[in-house]
XYZ file of C-alpha atoms in Angstrom:
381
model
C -5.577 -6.295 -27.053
C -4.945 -4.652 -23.725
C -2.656 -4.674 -20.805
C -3.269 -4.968 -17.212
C -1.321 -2.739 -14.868
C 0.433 -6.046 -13.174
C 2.122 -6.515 -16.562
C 3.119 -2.848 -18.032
C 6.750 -3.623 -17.559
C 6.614 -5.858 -20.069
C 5.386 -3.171 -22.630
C 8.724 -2.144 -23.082
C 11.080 -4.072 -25.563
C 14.169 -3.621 -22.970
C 12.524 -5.320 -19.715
C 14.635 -8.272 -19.080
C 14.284 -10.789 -15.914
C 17.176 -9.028 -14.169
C 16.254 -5.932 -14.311
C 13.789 -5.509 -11.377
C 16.681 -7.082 -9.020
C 18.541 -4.252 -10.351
C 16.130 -1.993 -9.268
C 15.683 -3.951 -5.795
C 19.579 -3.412 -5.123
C 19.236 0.251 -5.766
C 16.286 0.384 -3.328
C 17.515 -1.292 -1.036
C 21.326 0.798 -0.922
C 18.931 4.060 -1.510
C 17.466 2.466 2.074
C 20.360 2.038 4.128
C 22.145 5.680 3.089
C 19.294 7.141 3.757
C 18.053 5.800 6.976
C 22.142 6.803 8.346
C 22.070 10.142 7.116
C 18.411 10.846 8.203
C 19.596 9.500 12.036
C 23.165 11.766 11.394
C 20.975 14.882 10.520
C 18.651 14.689 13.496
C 21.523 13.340 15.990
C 23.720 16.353 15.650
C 20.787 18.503 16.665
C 19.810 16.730 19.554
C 23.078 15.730 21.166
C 23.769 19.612 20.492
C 21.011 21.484 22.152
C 19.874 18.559 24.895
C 23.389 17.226 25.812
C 24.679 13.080 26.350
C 21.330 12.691 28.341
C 18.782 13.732 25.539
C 20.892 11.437 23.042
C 20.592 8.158 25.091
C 17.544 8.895 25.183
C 16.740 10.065 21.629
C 18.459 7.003 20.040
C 16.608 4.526 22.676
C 12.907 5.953 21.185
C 13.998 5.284 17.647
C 14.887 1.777 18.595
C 11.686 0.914 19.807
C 10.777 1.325 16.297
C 7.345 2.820 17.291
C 5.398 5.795 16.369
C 4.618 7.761 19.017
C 2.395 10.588 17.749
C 2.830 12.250 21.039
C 6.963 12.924 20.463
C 6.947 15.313 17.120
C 10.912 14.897 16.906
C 10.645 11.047 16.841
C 7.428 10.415 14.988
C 8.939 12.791 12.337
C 12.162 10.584 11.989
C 9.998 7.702 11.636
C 7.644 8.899 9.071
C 10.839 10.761 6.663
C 12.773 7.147 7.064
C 9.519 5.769 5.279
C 8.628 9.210 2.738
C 11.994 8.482 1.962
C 11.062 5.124 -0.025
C 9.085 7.135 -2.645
C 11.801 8.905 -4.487
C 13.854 5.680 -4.163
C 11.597 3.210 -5.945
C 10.486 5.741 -8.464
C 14.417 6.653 -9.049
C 14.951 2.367 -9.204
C 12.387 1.993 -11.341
C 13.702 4.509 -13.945
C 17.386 3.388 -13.193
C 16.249 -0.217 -14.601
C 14.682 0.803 -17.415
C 11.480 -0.737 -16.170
C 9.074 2.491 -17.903
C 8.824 5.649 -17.362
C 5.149 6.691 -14.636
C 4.940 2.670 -15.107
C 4.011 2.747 -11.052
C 1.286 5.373 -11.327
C -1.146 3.734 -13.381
C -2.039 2.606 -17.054
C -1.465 5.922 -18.395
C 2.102 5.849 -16.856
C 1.316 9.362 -14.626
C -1.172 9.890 -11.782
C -4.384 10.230 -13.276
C -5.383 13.575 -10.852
C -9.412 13.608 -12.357
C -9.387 10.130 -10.734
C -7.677 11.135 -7.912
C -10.491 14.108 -7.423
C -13.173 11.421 -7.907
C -11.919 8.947 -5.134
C -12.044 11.705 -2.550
C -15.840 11.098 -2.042
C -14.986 7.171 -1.247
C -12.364 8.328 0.911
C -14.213 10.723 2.977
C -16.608 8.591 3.309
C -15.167 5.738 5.020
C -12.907 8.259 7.001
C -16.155 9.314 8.529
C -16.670 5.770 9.377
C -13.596 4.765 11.013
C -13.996 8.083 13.147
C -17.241 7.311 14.492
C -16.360 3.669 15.311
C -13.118 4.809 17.072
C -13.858 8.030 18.117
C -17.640 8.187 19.148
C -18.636 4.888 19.359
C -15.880 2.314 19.248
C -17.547 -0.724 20.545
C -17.410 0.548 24.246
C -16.436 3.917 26.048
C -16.092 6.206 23.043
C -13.730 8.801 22.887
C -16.194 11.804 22.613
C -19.759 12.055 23.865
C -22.058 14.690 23.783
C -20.390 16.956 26.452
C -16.961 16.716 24.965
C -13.811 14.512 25.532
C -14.763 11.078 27.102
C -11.921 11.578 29.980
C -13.633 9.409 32.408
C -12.527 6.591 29.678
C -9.417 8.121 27.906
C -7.823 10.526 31.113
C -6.605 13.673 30.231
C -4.193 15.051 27.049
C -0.326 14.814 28.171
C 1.097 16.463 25.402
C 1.305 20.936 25.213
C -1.167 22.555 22.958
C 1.883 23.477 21.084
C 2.759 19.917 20.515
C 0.154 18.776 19.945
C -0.081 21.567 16.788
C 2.766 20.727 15.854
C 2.457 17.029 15.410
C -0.697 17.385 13.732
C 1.011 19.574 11.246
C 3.645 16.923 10.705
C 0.984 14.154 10.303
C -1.286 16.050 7.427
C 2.422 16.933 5.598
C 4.368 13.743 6.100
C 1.953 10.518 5.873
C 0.256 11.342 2.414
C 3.782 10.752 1.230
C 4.649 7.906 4.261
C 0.922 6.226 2.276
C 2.226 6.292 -1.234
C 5.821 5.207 -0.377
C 4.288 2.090 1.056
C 1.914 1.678 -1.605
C 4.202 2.480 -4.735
C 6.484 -0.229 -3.208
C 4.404 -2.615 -2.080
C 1.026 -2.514 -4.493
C 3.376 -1.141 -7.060
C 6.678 -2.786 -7.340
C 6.610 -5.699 -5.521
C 3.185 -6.894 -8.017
C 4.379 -5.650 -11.109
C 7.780 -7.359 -11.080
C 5.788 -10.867 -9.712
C 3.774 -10.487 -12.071
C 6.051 -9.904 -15.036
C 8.064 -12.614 -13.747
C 4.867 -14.962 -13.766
C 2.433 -14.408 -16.780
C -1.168 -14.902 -16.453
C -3.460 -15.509 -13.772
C -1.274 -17.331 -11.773
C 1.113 -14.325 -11.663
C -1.825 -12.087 -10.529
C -2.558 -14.495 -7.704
C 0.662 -14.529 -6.820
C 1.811 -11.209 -7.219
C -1.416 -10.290 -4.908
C -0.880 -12.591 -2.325
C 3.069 -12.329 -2.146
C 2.190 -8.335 -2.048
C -0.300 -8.846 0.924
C 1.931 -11.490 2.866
C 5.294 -9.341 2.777
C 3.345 -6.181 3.591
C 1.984 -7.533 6.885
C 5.147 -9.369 8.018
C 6.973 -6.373 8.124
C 4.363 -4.781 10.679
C 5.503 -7.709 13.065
C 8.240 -5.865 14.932
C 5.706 -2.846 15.568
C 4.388 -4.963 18.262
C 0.941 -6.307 16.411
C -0.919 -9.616 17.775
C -2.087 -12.321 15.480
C -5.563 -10.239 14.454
C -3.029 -6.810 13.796
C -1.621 -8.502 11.577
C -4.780 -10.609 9.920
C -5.901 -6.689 10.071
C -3.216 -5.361 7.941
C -2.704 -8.234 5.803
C -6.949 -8.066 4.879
C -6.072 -4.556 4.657
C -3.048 -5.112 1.959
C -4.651 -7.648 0.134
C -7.477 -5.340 -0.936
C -5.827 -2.872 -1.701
C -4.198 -5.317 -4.116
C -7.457 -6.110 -5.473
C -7.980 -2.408 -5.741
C -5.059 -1.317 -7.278
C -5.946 -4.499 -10.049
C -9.319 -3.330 -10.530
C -8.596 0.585 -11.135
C -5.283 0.178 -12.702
C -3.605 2.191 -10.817
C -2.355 3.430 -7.265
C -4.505 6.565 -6.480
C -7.527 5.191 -4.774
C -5.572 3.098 -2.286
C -2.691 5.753 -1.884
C -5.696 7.754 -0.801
C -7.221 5.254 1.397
C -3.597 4.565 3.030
C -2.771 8.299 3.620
C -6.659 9.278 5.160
C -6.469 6.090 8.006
C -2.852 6.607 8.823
C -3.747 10.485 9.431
C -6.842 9.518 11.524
C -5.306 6.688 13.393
C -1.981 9.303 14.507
C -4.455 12.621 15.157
C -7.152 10.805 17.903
C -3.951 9.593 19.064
C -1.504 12.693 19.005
C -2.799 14.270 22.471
C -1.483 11.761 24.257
C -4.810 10.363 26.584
C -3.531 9.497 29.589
C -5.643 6.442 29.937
C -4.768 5.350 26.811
C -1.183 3.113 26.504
C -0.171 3.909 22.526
C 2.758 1.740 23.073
C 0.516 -1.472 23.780
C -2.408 -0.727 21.193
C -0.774 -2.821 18.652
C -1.459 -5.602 21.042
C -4.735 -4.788 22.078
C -6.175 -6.054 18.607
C -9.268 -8.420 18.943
C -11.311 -10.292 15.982
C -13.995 -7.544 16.230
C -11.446 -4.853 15.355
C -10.418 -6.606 12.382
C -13.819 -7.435 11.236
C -14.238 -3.548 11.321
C -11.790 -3.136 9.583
C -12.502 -5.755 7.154
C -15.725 -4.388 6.677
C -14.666 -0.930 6.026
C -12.195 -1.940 3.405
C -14.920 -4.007 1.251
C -17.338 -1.050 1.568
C -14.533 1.426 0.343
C -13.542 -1.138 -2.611
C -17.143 -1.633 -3.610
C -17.549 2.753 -3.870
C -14.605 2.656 -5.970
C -15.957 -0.380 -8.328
C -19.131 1.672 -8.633
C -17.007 5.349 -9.374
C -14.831 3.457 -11.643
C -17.933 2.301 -13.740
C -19.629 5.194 -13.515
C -16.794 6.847 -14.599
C -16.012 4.547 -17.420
C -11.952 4.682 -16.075
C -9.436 3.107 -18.389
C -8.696 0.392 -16.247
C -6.107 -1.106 -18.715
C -3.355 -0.229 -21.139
C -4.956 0.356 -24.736
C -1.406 -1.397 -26.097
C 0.311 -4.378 -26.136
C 3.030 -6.277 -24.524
C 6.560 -6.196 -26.374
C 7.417 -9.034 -28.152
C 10.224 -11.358 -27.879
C 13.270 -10.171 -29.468
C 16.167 -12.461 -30.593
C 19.441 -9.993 -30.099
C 19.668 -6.544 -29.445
C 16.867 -4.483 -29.054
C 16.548 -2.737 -32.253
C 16.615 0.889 -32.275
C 12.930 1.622 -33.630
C 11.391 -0.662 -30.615
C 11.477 2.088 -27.712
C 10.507 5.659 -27.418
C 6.879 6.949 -26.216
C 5.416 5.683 -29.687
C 5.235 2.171 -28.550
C 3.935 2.930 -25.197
C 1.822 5.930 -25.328
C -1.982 5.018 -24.139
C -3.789 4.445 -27.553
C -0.300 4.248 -29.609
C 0.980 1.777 -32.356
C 1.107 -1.001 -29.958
C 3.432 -4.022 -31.217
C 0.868 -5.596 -34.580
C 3.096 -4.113 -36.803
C 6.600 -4.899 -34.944
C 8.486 -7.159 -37.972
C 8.931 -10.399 -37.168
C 11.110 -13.192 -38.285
C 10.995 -16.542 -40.043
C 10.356 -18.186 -37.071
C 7.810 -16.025 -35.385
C 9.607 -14.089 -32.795
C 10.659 -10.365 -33.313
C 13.861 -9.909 -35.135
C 17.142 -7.665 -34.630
C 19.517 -9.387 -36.800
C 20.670 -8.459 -40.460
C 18.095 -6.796 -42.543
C 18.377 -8.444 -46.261
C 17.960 -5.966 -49.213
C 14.281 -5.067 -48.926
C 14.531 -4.145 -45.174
C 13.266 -7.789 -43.817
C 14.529 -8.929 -40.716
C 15.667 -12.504 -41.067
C 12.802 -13.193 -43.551
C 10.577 -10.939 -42.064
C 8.090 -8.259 -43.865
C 9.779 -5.380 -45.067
C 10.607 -2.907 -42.531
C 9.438 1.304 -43.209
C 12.636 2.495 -41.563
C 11.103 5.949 -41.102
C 7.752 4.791 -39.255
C 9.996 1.924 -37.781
C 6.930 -0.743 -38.550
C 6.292 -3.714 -41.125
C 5.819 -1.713 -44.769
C 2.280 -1.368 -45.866
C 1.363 -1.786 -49.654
């Protein structure tokens, strides 16, 4: 027996229905105090050193709700109010008792060898997008062989410190802006569908649901109908991925590289370029591209994943159903270590579920085999 990474909540003898809604009510407060104190920490600042004027005008950016990678001090608020996500579901998670690393992957922790490995994918497709948006984008590409295409993009409006600067920010901030998004969205959001809903049906769910949410909240960025066909196709492989690998590092990785690529061609600022309208510039050639690029980078990872023989699945089993209180023997790392006891020898009762109530002379529970208190499993002869 084995289980998926859509199910590993339910390895653990204390998941209960409710709990994920606790852990969406902590998210969701861990939101909201953090997106006022992030906007009260870079307010004082501003409305100190550039007066009423550079206020109005601060607070006006952010509620565009875009990301200009040409303004460091607004992309920056932008990116933190999303970074900001990652400690919160991993601190909800724990808060609920959902499992301990049970976001990462199957072996509840970032599997960094894997990580390593996906690199190659990664660079790979990075190379891909940048040539098809950079070089030759289906038109006027951005370089040529004599430099900057300005005839086509204008000239960079942005100061050579900025522009450092905002690059810096970029490489820093969006690995962590990626796997915020993806811990949430690929991680959370699946796992508790798909605890909630067992079997395939859950998985189908649980991926589409995933996909569906992820792209409706890109609406207010200003996307057309194929922006948002592009992110949803973009969110419902890495679904697929995150399924396949059993686990989050491939597609945090895939995330964090396009997000960084998509802000630096953008960061100096090309005059000829309007960032605030790109969103709605989308066409059903870009999202083919797109498309396309995500399949290729889901079919390298397939073949790594093989090659690599990656434990793609939780050596274990899922808890079983106890009548009662937990019992004290059901939790601890022993039941839901990779490779560990696993729930064969959890006692059960009379009439077949798991049992927490009186223990009769021998150490049965409710008629069950007779329970080793020291192992905490059904005695052995």
């Amino acid at each position: 027996m084995s289980v998926p990474y859509q199910r590993l909540t339910r390895i653990d003898a204390r998941w209960r229905w409710w709990r994920p809604l606790v852990a969406l009510a902590f998210l969701a407060g861990w939101y909201l105090v953090s997106q006022v104190l992030i906007v009260i920490a870079y307010t004082i600042p501003v409305g100190a050193t550039s007066g009423a004027e550079g206020l109005i005008d601060f607070e006006q950016k952010l509620s565009s709700g875009a990301l200009d990678p040409t303004d460091p001090l607004t992309l920056s608020v932008s990116l933190v109010s999303l970074v900001v996500l990652l400690p919160g579901i991993v601190l909800a998670v724990r808060i609920a008792r959902l499992g301990r690393g049970v976001l990462s992957s199957v072996r509840f922790r970032v599997r960094w060898g894997w990580t390593a490995w996906c690199l190659l994918p990664t660079l790979v497709i990075a190379a891909i997008m940048f040539f098809m948006q950079a070089l030759y984008p289906l038109g006027d590409g951005m370089i040529t062989g004599d430099g900057w295409n300005h005839a086509a993009i204008g000239q960079s409006t942005v100061t050579l410190s900025t522009l450092v600067l905002t690059i810096a920010l970029v490489v820093v901030l969006v690995p962590f802006q990626g796997a915020a998004e993806e811990f949430v969205f690929r991680g959370f959001l699946m796992q508790t569908i798909a605890s909630w809903i067992p079997r395939r049906v859950g998985t189908v769910l649980a991926v589409v649901i995933s996909s569906v949410v992820f792209a409706s909240l890109h609406i207010p960025n200003g996307y057309n109908v194929w922006g948002i066909l592009d992110v949803g196709s973009f969110g419902l492989i890495a679904a697929i991925i995150v399924l396949r690998t059993g686990g989050l590092e491939a597609t945090v990785l895939q995330h964090a590289f396009n997000n960084i690529m998509i802000f630096v061609l953008q960061a100096p600022g090309w005059s000829r370029i309007d960032l605030q309208s790109q969103n709605d510039n989308s066409t059903w050639v870009s999202w083919l591209v797109s498309l396309g690029t995500s399949l290729a980078y889901w079919g390298m990872v397939e073949l790594l994943a093989k090659w690599r023989r990656l434990d793609r699945r939780f050596a274990g089993h899922e808890a079983p159903h106890f009548r009662g209180p937990v019992p004290a023997w059901a939790g601890g790392p022993r039941w839901t270590r990779p490779g560990g006891t696993g729930w064969d020898g959890a006692p059960a009762n009379a009439e077949g579920a798991a049992g927490s109530g009186p223990v009769d002379d021998a150490g049965a529970v409710d008629g069950a085999s007779p329970v080793d208190t020291t192992a905490g499993v059904a005695g052995r002869s």
